[in-house]
Amino acid sequence: MISALSSLNSSTSARRRVLPGFHLALGFTVLYLSLIVLLPLSALVFKTLTMSWDAFWNTVSSPRVLAAYRLTFGASLVAAMINAVFGTVLAWVLVRYDFPGKRLLDALIDLPFALPTAVAGIALTALYAPNGWIGSLLAPYDIKVAFTPLGVAVALVFIGLPFVVRTLQPVLEESERELEEAAACLGATRLQTFTQVIFPTILPALLTGFALAFARSLGEYGSVIFIAGNMPMVSEIVPLLIVTKLEQYDYAGATAIAVVMLAASFAMLLTINLLQAWVRNHGRKETT
Amino acid sequence: MTPAVPALDADPVRFEPVFAPAATTEPRWVRALLITIALAFALLFLLIPLAVVFTEALRKGWSAYLAAIVDEDARSAIRLTLMTAAIAVPANLVFGVAASWAITKFEFFGKNLLLTLIDLPFSVSPVISGLIYVLLFGAHGWFGAWLMEHDIQILFAVPGIVLATVFVTFPFVARELIPLMQSQGTEEEEAALVLGASGWRIFWHVTLPNIKWGLLYGVILCNARAMGEFGAVSVVSGHIRGETNTMPLQVEILYNEYNFAAAFAVASLLALLALATLALKTFVEWRASAESAALRTGESS
């Protein structure tokens, strides 16, 4: 793999641009990217620059907005942690064991990617409402899920699940069974082998999946707004607050909150890139 | 981080240990327990939510279900959704092919920056993806006054919906193709060039057959997102019934009107789309791996 990549690099740098279409392809790419992505995103930055610092700060630190940050970040964190645990179990089971319905389960993991978020939102709400299939089972114990912060976390678990499973699966598939055999030969119990041999190899990928699920949850809108109940200060997420401001024609307020969330997203993007570099280096170290 | 065990890899001969299963797998009860946990979690968070869509849709019987789908507003929402996808998917397909051709076949300054920028729409919240178009084309936006003068409606109209959809589905095709074309290198194209093929001919006869499954995979995912996008489209649509409502927005409106059966009826069409997406995706993965396996055995023999 590494030798293939390096030979690719040397061949392209030695005989660069022998193939036709470079200027056309790159020109079109940059133009399209600028028109569709960069120009609209820069509008967000310029709109923020027209605000005074005080106005900006007052908007992004008002009590209602702070409560929304707490809910969005808190529920995203809880959901990503739940997914890290159960996503690991799912990935492990899908890679290592054989059981009836395995292929179906594997295909179904991507459902949250494929199912429109609004559909997921109303389905989860119907399920967890006090008269729903699961809500009615929980009602006798006085556990309310729909229209509470707990409901937000449930929706975010649904949305984030594939990120953890799909990041872990290839790493588990490529992990070397010889290392586990060696550990067993040296007298390690299966539990010791898992915690000291397998877990360290999958940890970078697990953290990447966790970060991806968390980042996606921060911006999630469609699946959450139905089940959240959207009570200000209690179950109102940040993206909904942006929409509410827009509906009140408070463009500056919406933009200010959006910039804060965008900064959080970019911080996550950077973290994920660093984690992925770690995953790659980790794999390389073990194969050489 | 490397476990303190001898590297067996150094040994070129690989022994198949006779007692491997016992040493490198878990006791039967652990396996059963893990499989049970996995299945229960998938049942709770994947299968039951999917099932609830169809049972709620059919709660009032088939005739009410069909009536909800052939409803005038529902049909116009379906038309708008299909039209939006029919514009957004080809646009991002052409972009994806151009971007991956430039990135994987050539070396140039700023390539890593370009790669990061292509992925950018994935890390932007759908709501913000809609907001940026409001800031551009809204009444007080950059182009708002000019558009008003020329009587062009972008926001709260179909062009805005298409633009927001193009934005959120922007990276899908490119990010499938780039790693695939990177791993394939440029040798085959260079061979075709030496043999005298023109640029388009190289693309159609050499590159395209190599990337067709990856391309199709990207298109399937792009289409699913284009038809299902809610947040971004919701911000720019204006929710005009029969005019600027896509299927997900129609679901929301019906749901907020407590017309649950009709909301789930339209939602069930989107759920069927999701199931078709998963089935197609699994098929493409299977074909792609079957072909690359055939290629490998062909090479080694």
XYZ file of C-alpha atoms in Angstrom:
589
model
C 0.000 0.000 0.000
C 2.707 2.443 1.048
C 5.019 1.441 -1.774
C 2.138 1.790 -4.247
C 1.439 5.300 -2.974
C 5.060 6.390 -3.098
C 5.500 5.044 -6.617
C 2.345 6.934 -7.570
C 3.798 10.108 -6.109
C 7.140 9.739 -7.827
C 5.580 8.944 -11.190
C 3.242 11.923 -11.070
C 5.830 14.391 -9.887
C 8.438 13.224 -12.399
C 6.068 13.408 -15.360
C 3.605 15.959 -14.119
C 0.661 17.005 -16.229
C 1.043 14.580 -19.097
C -2.661 13.796 -19.057
C -5.038 16.261 -20.676
C -7.816 18.234 -19.011
C -5.971 19.697 -16.037
C -6.944 23.309 -16.565
C -10.522 22.523 -17.513
C -11.071 20.196 -14.556
C -9.356 22.378 -11.962
C -10.886 25.580 -13.330
C -14.391 24.156 -13.198
C -13.778 22.706 -9.733
C -12.568 26.002 -8.286
C -15.322 28.031 -9.965
C -18.109 25.706 -8.807
C -16.651 25.488 -5.309
C -16.415 29.276 -5.086
C -19.966 29.879 -6.283
C -21.720 27.163 -4.300
C -19.686 27.005 -1.087
C -17.210 29.856 -0.593
C -19.314 32.837 -1.670
C -22.342 31.910 0.496
C -20.152 31.051 3.493
C -18.287 34.340 3.192
C -21.656 36.126 3.383
C -21.925 34.712 6.897
C -18.546 36.123 7.880
C -19.209 39.573 6.380
C -22.628 39.775 7.994
C -20.973 39.124 11.361
C -18.361 41.805 10.721
C -21.121 44.404 10.338
C -22.201 43.757 13.921
C -20.613 45.585 16.821
C -18.757 43.389 19.296
C -21.217 44.227 22.081
C -24.239 43.324 19.983
C -22.546 40.109 18.939
C -21.568 39.196 22.495
C -24.978 40.036 23.944
C -26.650 37.801 21.364
C -24.402 34.790 21.762
C -24.297 34.935 25.570
C -27.942 35.607 26.399
C -29.416 33.119 28.919
C -31.690 31.472 26.362
C -28.785 30.900 23.959
C -26.556 29.611 26.757
C -29.253 27.115 27.741
C -29.426 25.974 24.114
C -25.616 25.489 23.973
C -25.789 23.414 27.153
C -28.517 21.201 25.732
C -26.933 20.803 22.284
C -23.432 20.071 23.563
C -24.642 17.974 26.518
C -27.064 15.798 24.543
C -24.515 15.405 21.716
C -21.893 14.263 24.209
C -24.236 11.768 25.892
C -25.428 10.415 22.540
C -21.879 10.082 21.211
C -20.852 8.198 24.364
C -23.800 5.801 24.072
C -22.889 5.258 20.426
C -19.233 4.683 21.285
C -20.227 1.799 23.599
C -22.962 0.162 21.534
C -21.336 1.041 18.201
C -18.234 -0.867 19.313
C -20.345 -3.883 20.236
C -22.142 -3.722 16.865
C -18.920 -3.340 14.871
C -17.282 -6.172 16.829
C -20.217 -8.514 16.356
C -20.468 -7.693 12.637
C -16.760 -8.300 11.997
C -16.012 -11.237 14.284
C -19.109 -13.392 14.618
C -21.517 -15.240 12.349
C -25.194 -15.253 13.135
C -28.462 -15.322 11.202
C -29.441 -11.933 9.806
C -25.905 -10.557 9.918
C -25.943 -9.246 6.331
C -29.286 -7.559 6.942
C -28.047 -5.944 10.152
C -24.940 -4.719 8.325
C -27.056 -3.058 5.641
C -29.443 -1.601 8.225
C -26.631 0.227 10.072
C -26.687 2.913 7.367
C -30.404 3.575 7.823
C -29.800 6.852 9.718
C -27.747 8.085 6.721
C -30.445 7.118 4.240
C -33.620 7.984 6.134
C -34.585 11.668 5.809
C -34.166 13.366 9.176
C -37.753 14.611 9.302
C -39.018 11.038 8.916
C -36.706 9.841 11.682
C -37.925 12.714 13.824
C -41.640 11.968 13.586
C -41.055 8.205 13.871
C -39.036 8.582 17.093
C -41.619 11.016 18.465
C -44.482 8.605 17.760
C -42.457 5.846 19.399
C -41.484 7.692 22.580
C -44.614 9.823 23.079
C -46.547 8.836 26.241
C -49.003 6.840 24.086
C -46.324 5.358 21.803
C -44.969 1.791 21.722
C -41.966 2.547 23.926
C -43.333 5.657 25.661
C -46.280 3.726 27.064
C -43.917 1.090 28.496
C -41.907 3.807 30.253
C -44.906 5.846 31.440
C -45.676 3.639 34.490
C -42.146 4.334 35.767
C -42.683 8.049 35.258
C -39.926 8.251 32.631
C -40.684 10.854 29.992
C -38.569 10.775 26.836
C -40.468 12.685 24.163
C -40.586 16.472 24.630
C -37.712 16.426 27.150
C -33.892 16.745 26.822
C -33.803 12.930 27.019
C -35.714 12.850 23.729
C -33.047 15.052 22.128
C -30.390 12.537 23.180
C -32.443 9.626 21.775
C -32.701 11.338 18.374
C -28.962 12.073 18.387
C -28.154 8.428 19.219
C -30.121 7.426 16.116
C -28.298 9.988 13.947
C -24.785 9.216 15.205
C -24.809 5.400 15.271
C -23.437 4.699 11.755
C -20.441 7.008 12.259
C -18.980 4.875 15.065
C -19.787 1.499 13.472
C -18.548 2.423 9.999
C -15.304 3.933 11.332
C -14.530 0.908 13.507
C -15.454 -1.864 11.055
C -12.528 -1.526 8.595
C -10.030 -1.171 11.447
C -11.331 -4.323 13.127
C -11.272 -6.185 9.810
C -7.643 -5.249 9.202
C -6.430 -5.812 12.748
C -4.010 -8.677 12.887
C -5.264 -11.835 14.490
C -1.652 -12.989 14.848
C -1.147 -10.426 17.599
C -4.069 -11.906 19.510
C -2.715 -15.409 18.997
C 0.658 -14.290 20.253
C -0.943 -12.724 23.307
C -2.828 -15.968 23.961
C 0.370 -17.981 23.518
C 2.081 -15.751 26.055
C -0.618 -16.616 28.536
C -2.940 -13.630 28.338
C -6.584 -14.257 29.083
C -9.077 -13.217 26.420
C -10.062 -10.176 28.485
C -6.418 -9.127 28.862
C -5.925 -9.573 25.125
C -8.888 -7.335 24.463
C -7.960 -4.552 26.854
C -4.218 -4.562 26.135
C -3.880 -5.703 22.524
C -7.132 -5.103 20.647
C -8.426 -1.981 22.368
C -5.247 0.107 21.844
C -5.341 -0.661 18.108
C -8.968 0.378 17.696
C -8.853 3.361 20.067
C -7.907 6.005 17.433
C -10.737 4.825 15.174
C -13.152 4.743 18.113
C -12.277 8.333 19.008
C -12.669 9.352 15.359
C -16.116 7.762 15.189
C -17.032 9.411 18.478
C -15.904 12.817 17.173
C -17.756 12.362 13.876
C -20.977 11.437 15.680
C -20.551 14.367 18.078
C -19.876 16.851 15.261
C -22.914 15.685 13.315
C -25.087 15.940 16.428
C -24.115 19.585 17.038
C -25.779 20.716 13.831
C -28.623 18.197 13.690
C -32.040 19.752 13.202
C -34.677 17.628 11.458
C -34.680 14.566 13.661
C -34.534 16.578 16.895
C -37.140 19.320 16.585
C -40.117 16.939 16.589
C -39.128 14.973 19.664
C -37.598 17.880 21.626
C -40.761 19.779 22.457
C -38.739 22.962 21.884
C -39.382 24.689 25.194
C -37.116 27.743 25.586
C -34.465 27.243 28.292
C -35.335 23.536 28.598
C -35.435 21.606 25.346
C -34.500 24.107 22.664
C -31.456 23.211 20.531
C -29.122 25.789 18.962
C -30.084 25.152 15.303
C -33.736 25.726 16.213
C -32.785 29.013 17.857
C -31.182 30.112 14.578
C -34.393 29.287 12.713
C -36.496 31.101 15.326
C -34.363 34.242 14.976
C -34.691 34.055 11.199
C -38.463 33.778 11.429
C -38.421 36.958 13.536
C -36.306 38.616 10.784
C -33.440 38.949 13.276
C -30.827 38.126 10.639
C -27.946 39.542 12.690
C -28.902 37.456 15.738
C -29.249 34.284 13.638
C -25.882 34.957 12.009
C -24.122 35.556 15.334
C -25.292 32.216 16.757
C -24.502 30.483 13.465
C -20.923 31.783 13.569
C -20.441 30.361 17.064
C -21.765 26.975 15.939
C -19.656 27.101 12.786
C -16.552 27.757 14.892
C -17.444 24.715 17.014
C -17.902 22.634 13.847
C -14.543 23.705 12.463
C -12.850 22.902 15.766
C -14.404 19.424 15.516
C -13.301 19.122 11.881
C -9.730 19.916 12.878
C -9.883 17.390 15.728
C -11.235 14.738 13.385
C -8.494 15.389 10.818
C -5.835 15.045 13.509
C -7.482 11.841 14.777
C -7.600 10.403 11.272
C -3.918 11.187 10.759
C -3.321 9.319 14.002
C -5.339 6.330 12.734
C -3.237 6.239 9.557
C 0.082 6.497 11.383
C -1.067 3.891 13.858
C -1.832 1.430 11.066
C 1.474 2.202 9.358
C 3.508 1.652 12.505
C 2.008 -1.759 12.944
C 2.459 -2.943 9.379
C 6.138 -2.005 9.150
C 1.073 1.809 21.808
C 2.489 -1.253 20.067
C 1.742 -4.270 22.221
C 4.768 -5.933 23.722
C 4.577 -9.145 21.752
C 6.985 -10.494 19.119
C 6.142 -9.390 15.576
C 5.049 -12.608 13.913
C 4.883 -10.706 10.648
C 8.641 -10.923 10.309
C 8.246 -14.627 9.654
C 7.451 -15.067 5.955
C 5.777 -18.440 6.499
C 2.362 -18.175 8.081
C 1.248 -21.097 10.168
C -2.424 -21.710 10.656
C -2.621 -22.491 14.351
C -4.659 -25.588 15.001
C -6.221 -24.277 18.208
C -6.694 -20.712 16.953
C -10.457 -20.550 17.472
C -10.172 -21.236 21.183
C -7.312 -18.822 21.690
C -8.594 -15.889 19.667
C -12.308 -15.928 20.264
C -14.532 -15.434 23.244
C -16.380 -18.024 25.312
C -19.740 -19.008 23.848
C -21.732 -17.105 26.461
C -19.822 -13.875 25.792
C -20.503 -14.193 22.086
C -24.185 -14.846 22.697
C -24.388 -11.900 25.072
C -22.670 -9.479 22.654
C -24.826 -10.602 19.735
C -27.935 -10.145 21.875
C -26.893 -6.641 22.925
C -26.111 -5.689 19.322
C -29.398 -7.028 18.011
C -31.414 -5.422 20.812
C -29.782 -2.046 20.195
C -30.372 -2.296 16.439
C -33.964 -3.348 17.051
C -34.594 -0.434 19.407
C -32.889 2.296 17.387
C -33.164 1.112 13.783
C -35.855 -1.468 13.119
C -38.641 -0.240 15.405
C -38.455 3.414 14.239
C -38.630 2.146 10.666
C -41.579 -0.111 11.437
C -43.446 2.675 13.210
C -43.425 4.783 10.026
C -45.357 2.136 8.116
C -47.762 1.151 10.885
C -48.662 4.792 11.570
C -49.081 5.405 7.835
C -51.536 2.525 7.532
C -53.324 3.152 10.820
C -56.435 4.473 9.076
C -56.387 1.827 6.363
C -55.216 1.602 2.787
C -57.780 3.961 1.310
C -56.795 6.797 3.660
C -53.145 6.013 2.872
C -53.691 6.245 -0.869
C -55.818 9.369 -0.474
C -53.006 11.051 1.450
C -50.498 10.233 -1.295
C -52.595 11.337 -4.282
C -53.552 14.542 -2.460
C -52.863 17.620 -4.620
C -50.293 19.166 -2.236
C -48.576 15.828 -1.674
C -48.237 15.274 -5.426
C -46.799 18.726 -5.942
C -44.325 18.064 -3.103
C -43.276 14.802 -4.781
C -42.810 16.619 -8.105
C -40.687 19.340 -6.485
C -38.535 16.790 -4.648
C -37.903 14.802 -7.851
C -37.110 17.970 -9.779
C -34.705 19.256 -7.118
C -32.834 15.953 -7.085
C -32.816 15.877 -10.896
C -30.887 19.170 -10.902
C -28.725 18.803 -7.788
C -27.453 15.257 -8.411
C -26.183 15.756 -12.002
C -24.619 19.096 -11.043
C -22.678 17.523 -8.182
C -21.879 14.485 -10.337
C -20.139 16.639 -12.947
C -18.367 18.564 -10.204
C -17.309 15.368 -8.444
C -15.785 13.892 -11.602
C -13.992 17.141 -12.506
C -12.675 17.631 -8.975
C -11.406 14.074 -8.622
C -9.807 14.169 -12.094
C -7.904 17.336 -11.186
C -6.967 16.130 -7.705
C -5.953 12.541 -8.422
C -4.320 12.815 -11.867
C -2.213 15.932 -11.268
C 0.005 17.552 -8.678
C -0.592 21.190 -7.875
C -0.140 23.731 -5.129
C -2.969 23.938 -2.582
C -4.344 20.463 -3.174
C -4.849 19.732 0.519
C -6.687 23.005 1.015
C -8.955 22.144 -1.906
C -9.667 18.719 -0.369
C -10.620 20.339 2.941
C -12.868 22.893 1.241
C -14.698 20.184 -0.705
C -15.587 18.450 2.567
C -16.682 21.711 4.174
C -20.462 21.436 3.551
C -20.512 18.211 5.598
C -19.412 20.025 8.715
C -21.891 22.881 8.345
C -25.224 22.486 10.116
C -28.137 22.147 7.656
C -29.746 25.198 9.217
C -26.620 27.287 8.568
C -26.524 25.940 4.989
C -29.938 27.518 4.510
C -29.058 30.690 6.405
C -26.139 31.569 4.112
C -28.499 31.665 1.111
C -30.909 33.863 3.050
C -28.017 36.263 3.688
C -27.162 36.275 -0.014
C -30.571 36.443 -1.630
C -32.885 37.712 1.118
C -34.508 41.157 0.950
C -31.606 42.659 2.942
C -28.975 40.327 1.510
C -26.092 41.071 -0.863
C -28.088 40.480 -4.029
C -31.524 41.156 -2.492
C -32.058 44.654 -3.876
C -30.748 43.791 -7.339
C -32.951 40.685 -7.526
C -35.991 42.687 -6.436
C -35.335 45.293 -9.142
C -35.193 42.636 -11.798
C -38.118 40.768 -10.308
C -36.173 37.546 -9.840
C -37.283 35.333 -6.977
C -34.637 32.989 -5.568
C -35.413 32.828 -1.879
C -38.752 31.250 -0.880
C -38.900 29.823 -4.401
C -37.626 26.804 -6.306
C -34.129 28.197 -7.193
C -33.342 28.697 -3.501
C -34.415 25.143 -2.690
C -32.227 23.771 -5.481
C -29.221 25.860 -4.391
C -29.507 24.786 -0.750
C -29.818 21.150 -1.857
C -26.757 21.448 -4.115
C -24.819 22.862 -1.136
C -25.665 20.074 1.307
C -25.051 17.289 -1.244
C -21.923 18.951 -2.630
C -19.191 16.535 -1.395
C -20.923 13.158 -1.884
C -19.665 12.133 -5.355
C -16.232 13.760 -5.016
C -15.435 12.102 -1.698
C -16.313 8.638 -3.068
C -14.258 9.130 -6.231
C -11.115 10.797 -4.866
C -9.814 7.889 -2.716
C -10.817 5.383 -5.404
C -9.030 7.209 -8.237
C -6.056 7.897 -5.981
C -5.587 4.173 -5.434
C -5.847 3.470 -9.181
C -3.057 5.855 -10.152
C -2.452 7.231 -13.644
C -0.685 4.393 -15.442
C -3.667 3.159 -17.433
C -4.542 6.655 -18.620
C -0.927 7.305 -19.561
C -0.832 4.069 -21.534
C -3.963 5.133 -23.409
C -2.364 8.525 -24.094
C 0.747 6.881 -25.532
C -1.488 4.771 -27.755
C -2.953 7.980 -29.138
C -6.312 8.278 -27.388
C -7.831 11.731 -26.930
C -8.694 13.123 -23.501
C -12.416 12.364 -23.684
C -11.734 8.933 -25.081
C -9.364 8.169 -22.209
C -12.042 9.217 -19.751
C -14.899 7.255 -21.337
C -13.001 4.072 -22.142
C -10.303 3.841 -19.459
C -11.237 5.880 -16.400
C -15.019 5.534 -16.337
C -15.105 1.696 -16.423
C -12.664 1.696 -13.503
C -14.685 4.056 -11.369
C -18.251 3.169 -12.347
C -19.198 1.461 -9.076
C -17.706 4.197 -6.935
C -19.468 6.768 -9.075
C -22.805 5.000 -8.745
C -22.285 4.665 -4.998
C -21.716 8.396 -4.670
C -24.746 9.184 -6.823
C -26.999 6.942 -4.713
C -25.931 8.638 -1.472
C -26.139 12.087 -3.056
C -29.653 11.377 -4.310
C -30.860 10.096 -0.940
C -29.662 13.240 0.784
C -30.999 15.502 -1.986
C -34.494 14.037 -1.695
C -34.466 13.873 2.086
C -32.843 17.178 3.038
C -34.926 19.010 5.605
C -33.086 21.683 7.609
C -31.454 23.688 4.807
C -34.485 23.492 2.539
C -36.802 24.405 5.405
C -34.947 27.697 5.949
C -35.045 28.814 2.297
C -38.410 27.387 1.251
C -40.951 29.745 2.793
C -43.349 26.775 3.157
C -45.819 27.759 0.442
C -48.186 24.822 0.055
C -48.308 23.297 -3.376
C -45.424 25.516 -4.519
C -42.271 25.401 -2.397
C -42.873 22.342 -0.237
C -40.636 19.359 -0.789
C -41.676 15.952 0.585
C -39.870 16.336 3.945
C -41.433 19.787 4.397
C -44.862 18.404 3.518
C -44.335 15.765 6.231
C -43.592 18.516 8.741
C -46.632 20.614 7.791
C -49.034 17.669 7.968
C -47.520 16.579 11.283
C -47.839 20.041 12.814
C -51.480 20.091 11.714
C -52.000 16.870 13.718
C -52.778 15.087 10.454
C -50.554 12.210 11.589
C -51.783 9.503 9.210
C -51.170 11.714 6.174
C -47.796 12.868 7.526
C -46.676 9.262 7.973
C -48.090 8.321 4.560
C -45.794 10.833 2.837
C -43.016 9.842 5.253
C -43.466 6.198 4.268
C -42.599 7.078 0.669
C -39.354 8.629 1.921
C -38.734 5.559 4.095
C -39.181 3.367 1.007
C -36.666 5.587 -0.761
C -34.261 5.014 2.144
C -34.754 1.234 1.927
C -34.204 1.306 -1.843
C -31.041 3.350 -1.222
C -29.743 0.783 1.266
C -30.553 -2.119 -1.074
C -28.849 -0.448 -4.062
C -25.869 0.498 -1.925
C -25.445 -3.068 -0.695
C -25.732 -4.330 -4.285
C -23.077 -1.877 -5.511
C -20.729 -2.808 -2.662
C -21.207 -6.473 -3.512
C -20.553 -5.965 -7.240
C -17.526 -3.771 -6.614
C -15.938 -6.264 -4.231
C -16.779 -9.174 -6.557
C -15.091 -7.366 -9.461
C -11.995 -6.405 -7.534
C -11.728 -9.986 -6.250
C -11.986 -11.283 -9.819
C -9.320 -8.803 -10.863
C -7.003 -9.978 -8.085
C -7.306 -13.663 -8.917
C -6.826 -12.798 -12.607
C -3.612 -10.980 -11.788
C -2.176 -13.665 -9.530
C -2.860 -16.568 -11.886
